[in-house]
Coordinates of C-alpha atoms and ligand atoms in Angstrom, one line a residue:
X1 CA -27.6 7.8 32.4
X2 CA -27.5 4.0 33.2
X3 CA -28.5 3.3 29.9
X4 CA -25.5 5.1 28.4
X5 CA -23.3 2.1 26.9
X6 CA -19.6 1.4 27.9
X7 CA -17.4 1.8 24.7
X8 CA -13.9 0.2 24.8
X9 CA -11.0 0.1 22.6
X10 CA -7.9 -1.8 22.9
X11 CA -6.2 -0.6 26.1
X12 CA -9.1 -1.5 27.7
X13 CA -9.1 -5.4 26.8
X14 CA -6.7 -8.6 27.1
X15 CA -7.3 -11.5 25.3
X16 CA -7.6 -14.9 27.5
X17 CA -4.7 -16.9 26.3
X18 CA -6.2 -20.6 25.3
X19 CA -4.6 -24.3 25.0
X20 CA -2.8 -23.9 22.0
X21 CA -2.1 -27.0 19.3
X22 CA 0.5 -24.5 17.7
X23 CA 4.4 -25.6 18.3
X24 CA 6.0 -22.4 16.6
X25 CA 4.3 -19.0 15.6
X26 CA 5.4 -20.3 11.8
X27 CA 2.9 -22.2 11.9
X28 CA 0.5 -18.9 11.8
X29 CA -0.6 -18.2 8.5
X30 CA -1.6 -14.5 7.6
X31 CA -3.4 -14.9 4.6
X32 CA -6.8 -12.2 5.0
X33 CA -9.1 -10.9 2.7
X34 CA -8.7 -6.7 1.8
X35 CA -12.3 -6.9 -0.2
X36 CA -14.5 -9.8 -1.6
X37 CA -12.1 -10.4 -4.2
X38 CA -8.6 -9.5 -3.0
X39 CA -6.5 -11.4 -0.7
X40 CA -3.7 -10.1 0.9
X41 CA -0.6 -12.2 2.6
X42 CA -0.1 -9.8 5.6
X43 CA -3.2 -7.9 7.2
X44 CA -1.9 -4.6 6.9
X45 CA -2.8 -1.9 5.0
X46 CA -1.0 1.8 5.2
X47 CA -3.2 4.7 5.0
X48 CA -3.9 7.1 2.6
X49 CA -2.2 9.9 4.2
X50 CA 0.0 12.2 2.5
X51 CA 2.6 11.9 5.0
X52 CA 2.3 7.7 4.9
X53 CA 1.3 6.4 1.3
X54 CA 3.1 7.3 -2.0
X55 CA 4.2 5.0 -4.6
X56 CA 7.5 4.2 -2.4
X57 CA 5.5 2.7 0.7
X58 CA 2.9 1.5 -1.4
X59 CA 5.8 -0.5 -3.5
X60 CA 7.6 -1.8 0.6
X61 CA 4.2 -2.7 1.2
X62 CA 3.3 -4.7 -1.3
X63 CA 6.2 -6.3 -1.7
X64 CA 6.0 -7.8 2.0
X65 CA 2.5 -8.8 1.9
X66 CA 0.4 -6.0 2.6
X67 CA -1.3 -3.0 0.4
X68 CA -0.8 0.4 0.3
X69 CA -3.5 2.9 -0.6
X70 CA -2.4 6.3 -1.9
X71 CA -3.8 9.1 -0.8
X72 CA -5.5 11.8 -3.1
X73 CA -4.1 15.5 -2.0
X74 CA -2.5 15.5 -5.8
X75 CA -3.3 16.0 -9.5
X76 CA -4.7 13.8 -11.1
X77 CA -2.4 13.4 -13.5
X78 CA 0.4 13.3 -10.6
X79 CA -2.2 10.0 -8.9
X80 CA -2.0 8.5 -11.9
X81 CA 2.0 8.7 -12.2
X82 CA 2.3 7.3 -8.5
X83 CA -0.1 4.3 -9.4
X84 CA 2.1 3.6 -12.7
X85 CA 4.9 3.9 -10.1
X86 CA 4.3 1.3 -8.6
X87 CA 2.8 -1.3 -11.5
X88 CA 6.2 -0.8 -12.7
X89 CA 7.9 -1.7 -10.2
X90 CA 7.9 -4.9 -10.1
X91 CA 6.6 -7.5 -13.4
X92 CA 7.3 -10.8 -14.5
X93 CA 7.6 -9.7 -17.8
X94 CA 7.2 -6.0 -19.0
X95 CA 4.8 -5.8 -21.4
X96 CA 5.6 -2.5 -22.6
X97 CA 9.3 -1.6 -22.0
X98 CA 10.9 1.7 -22.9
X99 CA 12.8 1.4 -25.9
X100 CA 14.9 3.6 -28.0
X101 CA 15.6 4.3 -31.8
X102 CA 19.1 3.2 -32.8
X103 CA 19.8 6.0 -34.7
X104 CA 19.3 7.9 -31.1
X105 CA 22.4 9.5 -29.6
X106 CA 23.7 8.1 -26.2
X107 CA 23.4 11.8 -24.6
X108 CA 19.7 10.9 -25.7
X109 CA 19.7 7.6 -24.1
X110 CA 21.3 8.7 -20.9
X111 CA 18.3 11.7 -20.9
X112 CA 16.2 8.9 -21.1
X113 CA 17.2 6.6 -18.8
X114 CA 17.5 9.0 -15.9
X115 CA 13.2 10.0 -17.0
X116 CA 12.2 6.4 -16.8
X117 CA 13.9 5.3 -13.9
X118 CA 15.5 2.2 -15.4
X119 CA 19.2 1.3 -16.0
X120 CA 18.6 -0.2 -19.7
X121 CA 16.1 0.0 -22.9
X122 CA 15.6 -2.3 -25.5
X123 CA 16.3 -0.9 -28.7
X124 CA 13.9 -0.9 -31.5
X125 CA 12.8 1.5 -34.7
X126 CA 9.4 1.8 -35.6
X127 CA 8.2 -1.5 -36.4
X128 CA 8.6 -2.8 -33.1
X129 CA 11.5 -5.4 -34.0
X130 CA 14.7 -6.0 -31.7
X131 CA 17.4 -4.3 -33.1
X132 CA 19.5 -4.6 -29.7
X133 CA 19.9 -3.7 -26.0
X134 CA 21.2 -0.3 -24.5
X135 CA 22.7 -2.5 -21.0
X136 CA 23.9 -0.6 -17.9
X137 CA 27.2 -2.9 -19.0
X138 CA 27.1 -1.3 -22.8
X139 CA 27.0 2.4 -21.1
X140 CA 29.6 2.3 -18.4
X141 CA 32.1 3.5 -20.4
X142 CA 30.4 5.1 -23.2
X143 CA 31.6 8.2 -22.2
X144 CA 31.3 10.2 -26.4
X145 CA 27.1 11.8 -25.8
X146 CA 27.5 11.7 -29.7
X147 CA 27.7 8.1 -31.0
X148 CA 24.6 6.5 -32.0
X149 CA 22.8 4.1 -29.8
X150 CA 23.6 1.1 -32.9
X151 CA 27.5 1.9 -32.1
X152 CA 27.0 1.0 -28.1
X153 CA 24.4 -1.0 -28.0
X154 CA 24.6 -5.3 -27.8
X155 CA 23.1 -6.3 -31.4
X156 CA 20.7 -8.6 -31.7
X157 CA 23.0 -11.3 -33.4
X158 CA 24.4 -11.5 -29.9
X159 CA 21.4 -11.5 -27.7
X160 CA 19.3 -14.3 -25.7
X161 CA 16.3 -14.0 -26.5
X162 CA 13.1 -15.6 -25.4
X163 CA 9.6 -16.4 -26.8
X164 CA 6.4 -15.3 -25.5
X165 CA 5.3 -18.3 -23.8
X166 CA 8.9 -18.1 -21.8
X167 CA 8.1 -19.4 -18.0
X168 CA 9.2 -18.1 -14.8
X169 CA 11.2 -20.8 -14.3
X170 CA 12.3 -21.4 -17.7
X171 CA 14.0 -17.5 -17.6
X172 CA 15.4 -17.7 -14.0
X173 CA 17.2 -20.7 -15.4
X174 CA 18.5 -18.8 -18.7
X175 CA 19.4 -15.7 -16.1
X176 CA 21.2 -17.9 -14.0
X177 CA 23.3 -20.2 -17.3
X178 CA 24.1 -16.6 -19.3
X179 CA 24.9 -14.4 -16.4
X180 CA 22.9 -11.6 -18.5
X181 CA 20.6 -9.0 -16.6
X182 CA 17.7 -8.8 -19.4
X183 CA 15.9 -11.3 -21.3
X184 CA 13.6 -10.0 -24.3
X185 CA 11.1 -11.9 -25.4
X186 CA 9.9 -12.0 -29.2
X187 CA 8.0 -13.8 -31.9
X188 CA 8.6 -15.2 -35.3
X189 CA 9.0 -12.3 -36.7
X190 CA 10.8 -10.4 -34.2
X191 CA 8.8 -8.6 -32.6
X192 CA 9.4 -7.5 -29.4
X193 CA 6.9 -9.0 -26.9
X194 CA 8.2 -8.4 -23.7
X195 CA 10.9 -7.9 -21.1
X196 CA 12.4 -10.1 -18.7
X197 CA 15.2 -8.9 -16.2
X198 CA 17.1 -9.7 -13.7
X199 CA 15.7 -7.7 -11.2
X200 CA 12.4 -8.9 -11.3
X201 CA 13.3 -12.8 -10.7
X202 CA 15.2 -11.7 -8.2
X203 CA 12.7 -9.3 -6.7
X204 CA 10.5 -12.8 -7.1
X205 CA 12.8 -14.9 -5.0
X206 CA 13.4 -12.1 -2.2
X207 CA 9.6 -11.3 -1.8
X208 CA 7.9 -14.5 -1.9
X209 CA 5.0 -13.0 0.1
X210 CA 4.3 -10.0 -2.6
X211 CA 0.9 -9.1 -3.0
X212 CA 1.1 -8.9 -7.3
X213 CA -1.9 -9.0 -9.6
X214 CA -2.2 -11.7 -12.8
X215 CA 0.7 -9.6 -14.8
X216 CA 3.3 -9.7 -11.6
X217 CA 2.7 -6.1 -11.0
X218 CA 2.2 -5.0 -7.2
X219 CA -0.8 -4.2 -6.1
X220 CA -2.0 -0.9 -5.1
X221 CA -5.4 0.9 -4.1
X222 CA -6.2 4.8 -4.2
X223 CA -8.7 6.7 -2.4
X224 CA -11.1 9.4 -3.8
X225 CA -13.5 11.8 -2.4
X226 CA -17.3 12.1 -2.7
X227 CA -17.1 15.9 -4.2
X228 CA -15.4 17.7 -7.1
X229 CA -12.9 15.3 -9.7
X230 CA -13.9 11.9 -8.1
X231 CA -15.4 10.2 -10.9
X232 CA -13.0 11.5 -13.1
X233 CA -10.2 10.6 -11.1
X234 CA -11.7 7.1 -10.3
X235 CA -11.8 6.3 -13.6
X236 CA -8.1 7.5 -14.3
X237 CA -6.7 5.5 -11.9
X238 CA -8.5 2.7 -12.8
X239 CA -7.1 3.2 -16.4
X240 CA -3.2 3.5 -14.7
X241 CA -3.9 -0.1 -13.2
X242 CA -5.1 1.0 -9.8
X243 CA -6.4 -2.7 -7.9
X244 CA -9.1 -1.1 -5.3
X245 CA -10.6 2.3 -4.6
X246 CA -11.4 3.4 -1.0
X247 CA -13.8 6.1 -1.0
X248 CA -12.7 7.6 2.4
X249 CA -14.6 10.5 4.2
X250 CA -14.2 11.0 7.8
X251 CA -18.0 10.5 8.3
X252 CA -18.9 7.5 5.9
X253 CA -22.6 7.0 7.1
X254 CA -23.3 9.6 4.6
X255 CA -25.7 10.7 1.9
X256 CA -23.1 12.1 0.3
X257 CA -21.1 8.9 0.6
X258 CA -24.3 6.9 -0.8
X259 CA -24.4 9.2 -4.3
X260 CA -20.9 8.5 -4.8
X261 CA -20.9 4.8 -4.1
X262 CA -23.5 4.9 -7.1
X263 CA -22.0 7.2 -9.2
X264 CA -18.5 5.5 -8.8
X265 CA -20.7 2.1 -9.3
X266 CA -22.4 3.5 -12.3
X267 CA -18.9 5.1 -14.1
X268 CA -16.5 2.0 -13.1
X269 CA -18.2 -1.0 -13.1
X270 CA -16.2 -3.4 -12.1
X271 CA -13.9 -1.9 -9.6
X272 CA -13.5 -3.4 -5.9
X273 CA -14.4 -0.7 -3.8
X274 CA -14.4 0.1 -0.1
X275 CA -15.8 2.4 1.7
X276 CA -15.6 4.2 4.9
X277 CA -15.0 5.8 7.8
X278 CA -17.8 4.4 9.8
X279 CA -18.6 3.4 13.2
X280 CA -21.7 1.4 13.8
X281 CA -23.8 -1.8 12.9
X282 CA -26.3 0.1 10.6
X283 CA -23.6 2.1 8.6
X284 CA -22.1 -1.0 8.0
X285 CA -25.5 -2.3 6.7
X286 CA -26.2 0.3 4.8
X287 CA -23.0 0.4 3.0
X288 CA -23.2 -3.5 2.3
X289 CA -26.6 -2.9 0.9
X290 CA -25.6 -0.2 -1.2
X291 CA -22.6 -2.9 -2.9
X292 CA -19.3 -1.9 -1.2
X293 CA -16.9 -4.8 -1.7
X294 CA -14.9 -3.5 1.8
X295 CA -15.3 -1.8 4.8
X296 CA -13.2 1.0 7.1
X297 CA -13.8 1.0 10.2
X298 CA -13.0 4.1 12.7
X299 CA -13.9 7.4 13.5
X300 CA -11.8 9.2 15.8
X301 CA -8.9 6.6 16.8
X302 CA -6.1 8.2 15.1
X303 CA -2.8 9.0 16.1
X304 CA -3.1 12.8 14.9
X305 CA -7.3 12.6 15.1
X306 CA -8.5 15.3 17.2
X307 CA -12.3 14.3 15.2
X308 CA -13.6 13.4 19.1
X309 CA -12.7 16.6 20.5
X310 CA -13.6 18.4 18.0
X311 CA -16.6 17.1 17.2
X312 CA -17.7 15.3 20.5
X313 CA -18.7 12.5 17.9
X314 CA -16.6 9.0 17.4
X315 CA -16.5 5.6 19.1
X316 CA -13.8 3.7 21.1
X317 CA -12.1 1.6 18.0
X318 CA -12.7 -1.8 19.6
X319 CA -16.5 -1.4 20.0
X320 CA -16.7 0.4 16.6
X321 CA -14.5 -2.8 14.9
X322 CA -17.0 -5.4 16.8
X323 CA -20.0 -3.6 15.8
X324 CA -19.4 -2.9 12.3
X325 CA -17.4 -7.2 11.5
X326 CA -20.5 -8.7 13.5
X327 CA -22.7 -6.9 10.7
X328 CA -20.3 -7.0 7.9
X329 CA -20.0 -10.7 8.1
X330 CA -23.3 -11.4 7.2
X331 CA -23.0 -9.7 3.9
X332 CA -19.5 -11.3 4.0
X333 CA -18.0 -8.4 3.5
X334 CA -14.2 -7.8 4.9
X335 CA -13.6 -4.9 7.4
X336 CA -10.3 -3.2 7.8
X337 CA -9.5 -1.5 11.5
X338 CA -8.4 2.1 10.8
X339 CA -6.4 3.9 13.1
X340 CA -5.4 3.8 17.0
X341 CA -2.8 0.8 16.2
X342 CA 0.3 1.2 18.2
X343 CA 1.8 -2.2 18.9
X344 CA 1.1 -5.7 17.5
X345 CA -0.8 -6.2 20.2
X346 CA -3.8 -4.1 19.0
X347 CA -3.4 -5.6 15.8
X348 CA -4.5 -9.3 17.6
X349 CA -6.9 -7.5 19.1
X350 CA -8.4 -5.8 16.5
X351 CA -8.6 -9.4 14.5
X352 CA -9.9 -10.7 17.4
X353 CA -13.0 -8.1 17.3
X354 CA -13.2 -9.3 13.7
X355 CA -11.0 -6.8 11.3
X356 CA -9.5 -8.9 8.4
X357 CA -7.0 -5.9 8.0
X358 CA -5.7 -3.5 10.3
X359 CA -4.8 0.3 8.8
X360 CA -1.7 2.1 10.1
X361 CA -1.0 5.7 9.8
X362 CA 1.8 7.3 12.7
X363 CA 3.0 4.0 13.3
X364 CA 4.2 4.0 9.6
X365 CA 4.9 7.4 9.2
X366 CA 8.4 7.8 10.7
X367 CA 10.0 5.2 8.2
X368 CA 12.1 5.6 5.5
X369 CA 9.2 4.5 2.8
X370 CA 7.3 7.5 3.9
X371 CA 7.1 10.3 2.2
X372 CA 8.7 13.4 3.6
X373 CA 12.3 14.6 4.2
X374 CA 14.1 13.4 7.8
X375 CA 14.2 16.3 9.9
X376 CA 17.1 16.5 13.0
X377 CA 16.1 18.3 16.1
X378 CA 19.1 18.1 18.8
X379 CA 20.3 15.0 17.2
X380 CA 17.7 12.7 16.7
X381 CA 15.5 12.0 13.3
X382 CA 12.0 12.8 13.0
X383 CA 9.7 12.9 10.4
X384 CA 6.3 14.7 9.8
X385 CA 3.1 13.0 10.4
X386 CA -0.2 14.8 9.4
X387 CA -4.0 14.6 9.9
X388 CA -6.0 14.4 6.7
X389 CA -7.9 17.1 7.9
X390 CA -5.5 19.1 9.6
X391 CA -4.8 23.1 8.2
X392 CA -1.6 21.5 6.4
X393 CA -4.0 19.6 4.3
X394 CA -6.6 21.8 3.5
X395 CA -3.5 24.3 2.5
X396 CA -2.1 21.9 0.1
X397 CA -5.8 20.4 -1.4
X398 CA -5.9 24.6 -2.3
X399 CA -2.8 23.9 -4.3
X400 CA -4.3 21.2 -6.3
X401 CA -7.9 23.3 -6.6
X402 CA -9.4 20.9 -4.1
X403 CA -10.2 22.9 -1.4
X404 CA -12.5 25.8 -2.3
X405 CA -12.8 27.3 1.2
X406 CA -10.8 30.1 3.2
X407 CA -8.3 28.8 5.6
X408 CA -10.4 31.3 8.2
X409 CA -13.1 29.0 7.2
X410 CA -11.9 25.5 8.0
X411 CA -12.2 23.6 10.9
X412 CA -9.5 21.4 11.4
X413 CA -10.3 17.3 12.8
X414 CA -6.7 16.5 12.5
X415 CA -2.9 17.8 13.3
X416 CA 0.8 18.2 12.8
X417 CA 3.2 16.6 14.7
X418 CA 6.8 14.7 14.4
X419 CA 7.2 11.2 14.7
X420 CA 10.7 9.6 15.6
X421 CA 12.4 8.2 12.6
X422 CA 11.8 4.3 12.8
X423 CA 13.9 3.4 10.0
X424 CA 13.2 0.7 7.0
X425 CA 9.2 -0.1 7.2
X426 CA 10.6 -4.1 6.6
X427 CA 12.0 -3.9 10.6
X428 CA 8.2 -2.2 11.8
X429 CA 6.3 -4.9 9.7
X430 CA 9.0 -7.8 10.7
X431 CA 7.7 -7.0 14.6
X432 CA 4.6 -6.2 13.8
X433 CA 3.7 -9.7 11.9
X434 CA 6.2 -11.7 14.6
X435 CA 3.5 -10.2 17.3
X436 CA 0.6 -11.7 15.6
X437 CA 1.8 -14.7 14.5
X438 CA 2.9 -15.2 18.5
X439 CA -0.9 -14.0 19.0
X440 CA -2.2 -16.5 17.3
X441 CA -0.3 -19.2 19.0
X442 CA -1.5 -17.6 22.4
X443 CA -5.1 -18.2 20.8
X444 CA -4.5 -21.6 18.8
X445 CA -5.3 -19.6 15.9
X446 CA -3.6 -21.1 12.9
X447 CA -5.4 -18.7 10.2
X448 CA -6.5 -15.3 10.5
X449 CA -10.4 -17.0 10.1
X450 CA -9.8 -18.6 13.6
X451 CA -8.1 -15.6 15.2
X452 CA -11.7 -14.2 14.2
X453 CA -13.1 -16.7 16.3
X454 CA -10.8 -17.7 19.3
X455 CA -10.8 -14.2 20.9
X456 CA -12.5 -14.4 24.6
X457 CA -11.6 -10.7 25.5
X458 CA -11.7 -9.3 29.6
X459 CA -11.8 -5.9 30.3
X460 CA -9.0 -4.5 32.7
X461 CA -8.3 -1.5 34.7
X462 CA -5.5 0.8 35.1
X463 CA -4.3 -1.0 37.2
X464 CA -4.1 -4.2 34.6
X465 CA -2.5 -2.0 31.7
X466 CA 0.0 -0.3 34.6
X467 CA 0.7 -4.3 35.3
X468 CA 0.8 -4.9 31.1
X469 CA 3.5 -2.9 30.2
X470 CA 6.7 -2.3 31.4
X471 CA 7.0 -1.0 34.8
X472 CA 8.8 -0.6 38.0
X473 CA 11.8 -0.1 36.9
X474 CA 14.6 2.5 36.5
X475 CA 16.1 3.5 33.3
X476 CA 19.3 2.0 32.3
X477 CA 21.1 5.4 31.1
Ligands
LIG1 P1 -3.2 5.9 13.0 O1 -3.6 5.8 14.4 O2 -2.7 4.7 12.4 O3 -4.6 6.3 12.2 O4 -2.3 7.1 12.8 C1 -4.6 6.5 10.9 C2 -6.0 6.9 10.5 O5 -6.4 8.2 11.0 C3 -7.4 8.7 10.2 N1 -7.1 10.1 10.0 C4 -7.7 11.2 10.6 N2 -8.7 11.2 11.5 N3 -8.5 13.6 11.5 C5 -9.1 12.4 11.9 O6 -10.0 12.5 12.8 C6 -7.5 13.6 10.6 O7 -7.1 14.7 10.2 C7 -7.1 12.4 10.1 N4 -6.2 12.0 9.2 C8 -6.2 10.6 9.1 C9 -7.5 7.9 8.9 O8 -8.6 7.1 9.0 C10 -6.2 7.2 9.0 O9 -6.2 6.0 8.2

C-alpha cells in the first residue's frame, strides 16, 4: 500500500506567493502557445462539447484571445457550415463576397440576404465586374419586391472604391472621410477583388486581442474521432478553413488513437494536430513520438465526468497536468489542461503545473455564446450542460449515423445537468484573465513562460481550503 502514490489536483494546492517586480497585473502578458505553431493571446480554449462550442462561442472566443474548438456530434456537411461560420465572421478584406446579378429582383435580394447572414451584396453579372452595391441604406425603403436590383442599388459611378493592395490603415481612413459602410476593392479592369466594410475595421479596433489567421479570419479548431467519417471529415474541415484538429477520445493512450494520428498524418499533411485525452508521462511520449503538434491533458476532471466512477480509471488533474508538461516539454510540445477548472484560480494553477492552455467546459456552458436555449425553472436561467459521453450524446451521434450501438448497449462516462445562466462569455473571460494576470503578479510572472516556472506549490488540508474560501459568515438575504 505505501507504495501507492498521492495524486492531487487543484483544491489540494496553493501556490507560495513570491517578491514580485510587477507594479500592476497589466503588466501580465498572456500570450501561450495552443500547438507548435499557433499562438494564442489568452490561454483558454472552450471545449468541444455540444453544449459549449459552436460557431457563436467559437466566434466570442476568438475574438477575445482565445480558440474555440467545435465539437463533432454533426454532419459533416453541417461541421463544415459552422467552421465557414466563423472564417466569415470576421476578415480584413472578403475575398469572396456574396454578390448579386442586377437584373435580380429585390424580393430576390432580400431572400438572399436573410441566407447569407449579411446586411449588403455587391452587385456584379457574370464577368465579375462592379456594377454597384445593394447597401442596408439602398434597401430601407425599398419596399416594391419587384424592381430590379439596378433600380435600388448605388451605381458604380458613385462608389469609393479601392485597389487591391488597399491597407488597413489606408481603408479605416477612407471609412472614416466618406462615412460609407463598404469599401470594394477592384483592378484595372474592374474586377472585383475584394470587400472591405465597416464592420470589420471596427470589429479590428474593438478586439485588438483577436486570435485571426494571415487573411483576418478568426481562428477556429474542430475535433474528430478515431472511427467511422474521420478522415473524411478531417479533410473537409481542413478544406472550410479549419486552423487545428483535436483528435479527442476520452482514453488517448490508445492504439486506436496511434492509427488515426497516422492516418490523419498521412490524408492532411500539414495540419496542426492535437491529440488527447491523456493522463501520464509515457502517453505523452508516445504521442510526441508519434508527431502530435499539441497535447490534452485529463481524464476524468470534468464538470459532468462521471469517467472515475465509472471506470475506476483517471488521475487527479494537477498530477496528470505535471506529469504529462514535464514530458511534453522536452519534445517542446504545448499541453492544454482539460477539464476540472472552476475559478481563475485553477487556471494559475494549472500554468503553474505547466499547461500553456487551460480547456473549459461547465464553466462556459451557461453563457449566452453557448449553444442551447435558456431554460427558467422558478425564476432563474439555466442552461444545459452535457457529457460527451453521456446517453444525450450517444442519442444524437444515432441521428447523424455515428453511433451504431443500442442505447441498452451504451455505458454512459458522462451526464446531464443545468448550469445557471452566467450571461455574455466577455464578463466570465474578463474575470477569468483579471485572476491570472493578478496571479502572475503574486508569482512575479510577467509571461505565461515564467508562470511555468515560478510556481512553488504546498499541499493543504481541509482545513486550508475551509480557510481559502469564503467562510464564517452569514448570508446577507
Ligand atoms: P469542465 O470541467 O471544464 O471539463 O466541464 C470539460 C471537459 O470534460 C471532458 N468531458 C467528459 N469527460 N465524460 C467524461 O469523463 C464525458 O461525458 C465528458 N464530456 C466532456 C472533456 O475533456 C471536456 O473538455
Amino acid at each position: 500500500m505505501n507504495s501507492i502514490p498521492i495524486a492531487l489536483t487543484y483544491d489540494d494546492v496553493l501556490i507560495v506567493p513570491r517578491r514580485s517586480g510587477l507594479n500592476s497585473r497589466s503588466e501580465a502578458v498572456t500570450t501561450t502557445r495552443l500547438t507548435k505553431k499557433i499562438n494564442l493571446h489568452i490561454p483558454l480554449v472552450s471545449a468541444n462539447m455540444d453544449t459549449v462550442t459552436e460557431s457563436q462561442m467559437a466566434i466570442a472566443l476568438a475574438r477575445l484571445g482565445g480558440i474555440g474548438i467545435l465539437h463533432r456530434f454533426m454532419t459533416i456537411e453541417e461541421n463544415i457550415e459552422e467552421v465557414k461560420r466563423v472564417k466569415r465572421a470576421q476578415n480584413f478584406v472578403v475575398r469572396d463576397p456574396y454578390s448579386i446579378d442586377p437584373n435580380k429582383t429585390i424580393g430576390q435580394a432580400k431572400e438572399f440576404i436573410a441566407k447569407c447572414g449579411v446586411t449588403g451584396l455587391v452587385v456584379a453579372n457574370d464577368d465579375g465586374r462592379l456594377h454597384g452595391i445593394l447597401s442596408r441604406r439602398d434597401m430601407m425603403f425599398a419596399e416594391n419586391d419587384h424592381a430590379l436590383v439596378s433600380e435600388i442599388m448605388t451605381p458604380r459611378a458613385k462608389l469609393i472604391v479601392g485597389v487591391p493592395s488597399t491597407t488597413f490603415e489606408e481603408a479605416k481612413n477612407i471609412f472614416a472621410q466618406n462615412k460609407i459602410e463598404k469599401l470594394p476593392l477592384v483592378d484595372e479592369d474592374n474586377k472585383i477583388i475584394g470587400l472591405i466594410t465597416s464592420d470589420d475595421i471596427r470589429l479590428r479596433i474593438d478586439y485588438p486581442l483577436a486570435n485571426t489567421d494571415e487573411k483576418g479570419n478568426l481562428l477556429v479548431g474542430a475535433s474528430i474521432g478515431v472511427k467511422g467519417d474521420y478522415i473524411e471529415r478531417a479533410q473537409e474541415l481542413i478544406k472550410a478553413g479549419v486552423d487545428v484538429l483535436v483528435i479527442d477520445i476520452a482514453h488517448g493512450h490508445s492504439d486506436l488513437m496511434f492509427d488515426a494520428i497516422k492516418n490523419v498524418r498521412a490524408a492532411c499533411t500539414d495540419v496542426q494536430l492535437i491529440a488527447g485525452n491523456i493522463a501520464t508521462s509515457g502517453a505523452a511520449q508516445e504521442l510526441c513520438e508519434a508527431g502530435v503538434d499539441g497535447l490534452k491533458v485529463g481524464v476524468g476532471p470534468g464538470t459532468i465526468c462521471i469517467t472515475r466512477l465509472v471506470t475506476g480509471c483517471g488521475v487527479p488533474q494537477l498530477s496528470a497536468v505535471m506529469n504529462v508538461a514535464a514530458t511534453a516539454q522536452k519534445y517542446n510540445v504545448p499541453v492544454i489542461a482539460d477539464g476540472g477548472i472552476q475559478k481563475s484560480g485553477d487556471i494559475v494553477k494549472a500554468i503553474g503545473a505547466g499547461a500553456d492552455t487551460v480547456m473549459l467546459g461547465g464553466s462556459l456552458a451557461g453563457t449566452h455564446e453557448s449553444p442551447g436555449l435558456i431554460i427558467n425553472r422558478d425564476g432563474k436561467k439555466y442552461k444545459v450542460c452535457r457529457g460527451s459521453a453521456s446517453f444525450a450524446i450517444a442519442e444524437r451521434r444515432q441521428k447523424v449515423g455515428q453511433e451504431k450501438k443500442e442505447m441498452n448497449e451504451v455505458t454512459p462516462e458522462g451526464v446531464e445537468a443545468v448550469v445557471p445562466y452566467k450571461g455574455y462569455l466577455a464578463e466570465i473571460v474578463g474575470q477569468f484573465i483579471g485572476g491570472l494576470k493578478s496571479g502572475m503578479s503574486y508569482t512575479n510572472s510577467r509571461t505565461i513562460g515564467e508562470l511555468q516556472k515560478n510556481c512553488d506549490f504546498v499541499r493543504i488540508t481541509n482545513a486550508g481550503l475551509r480557510e481559502s474560501g469564503p467562510h464564517d459568515l452569514q448570508d446577507v438575504r
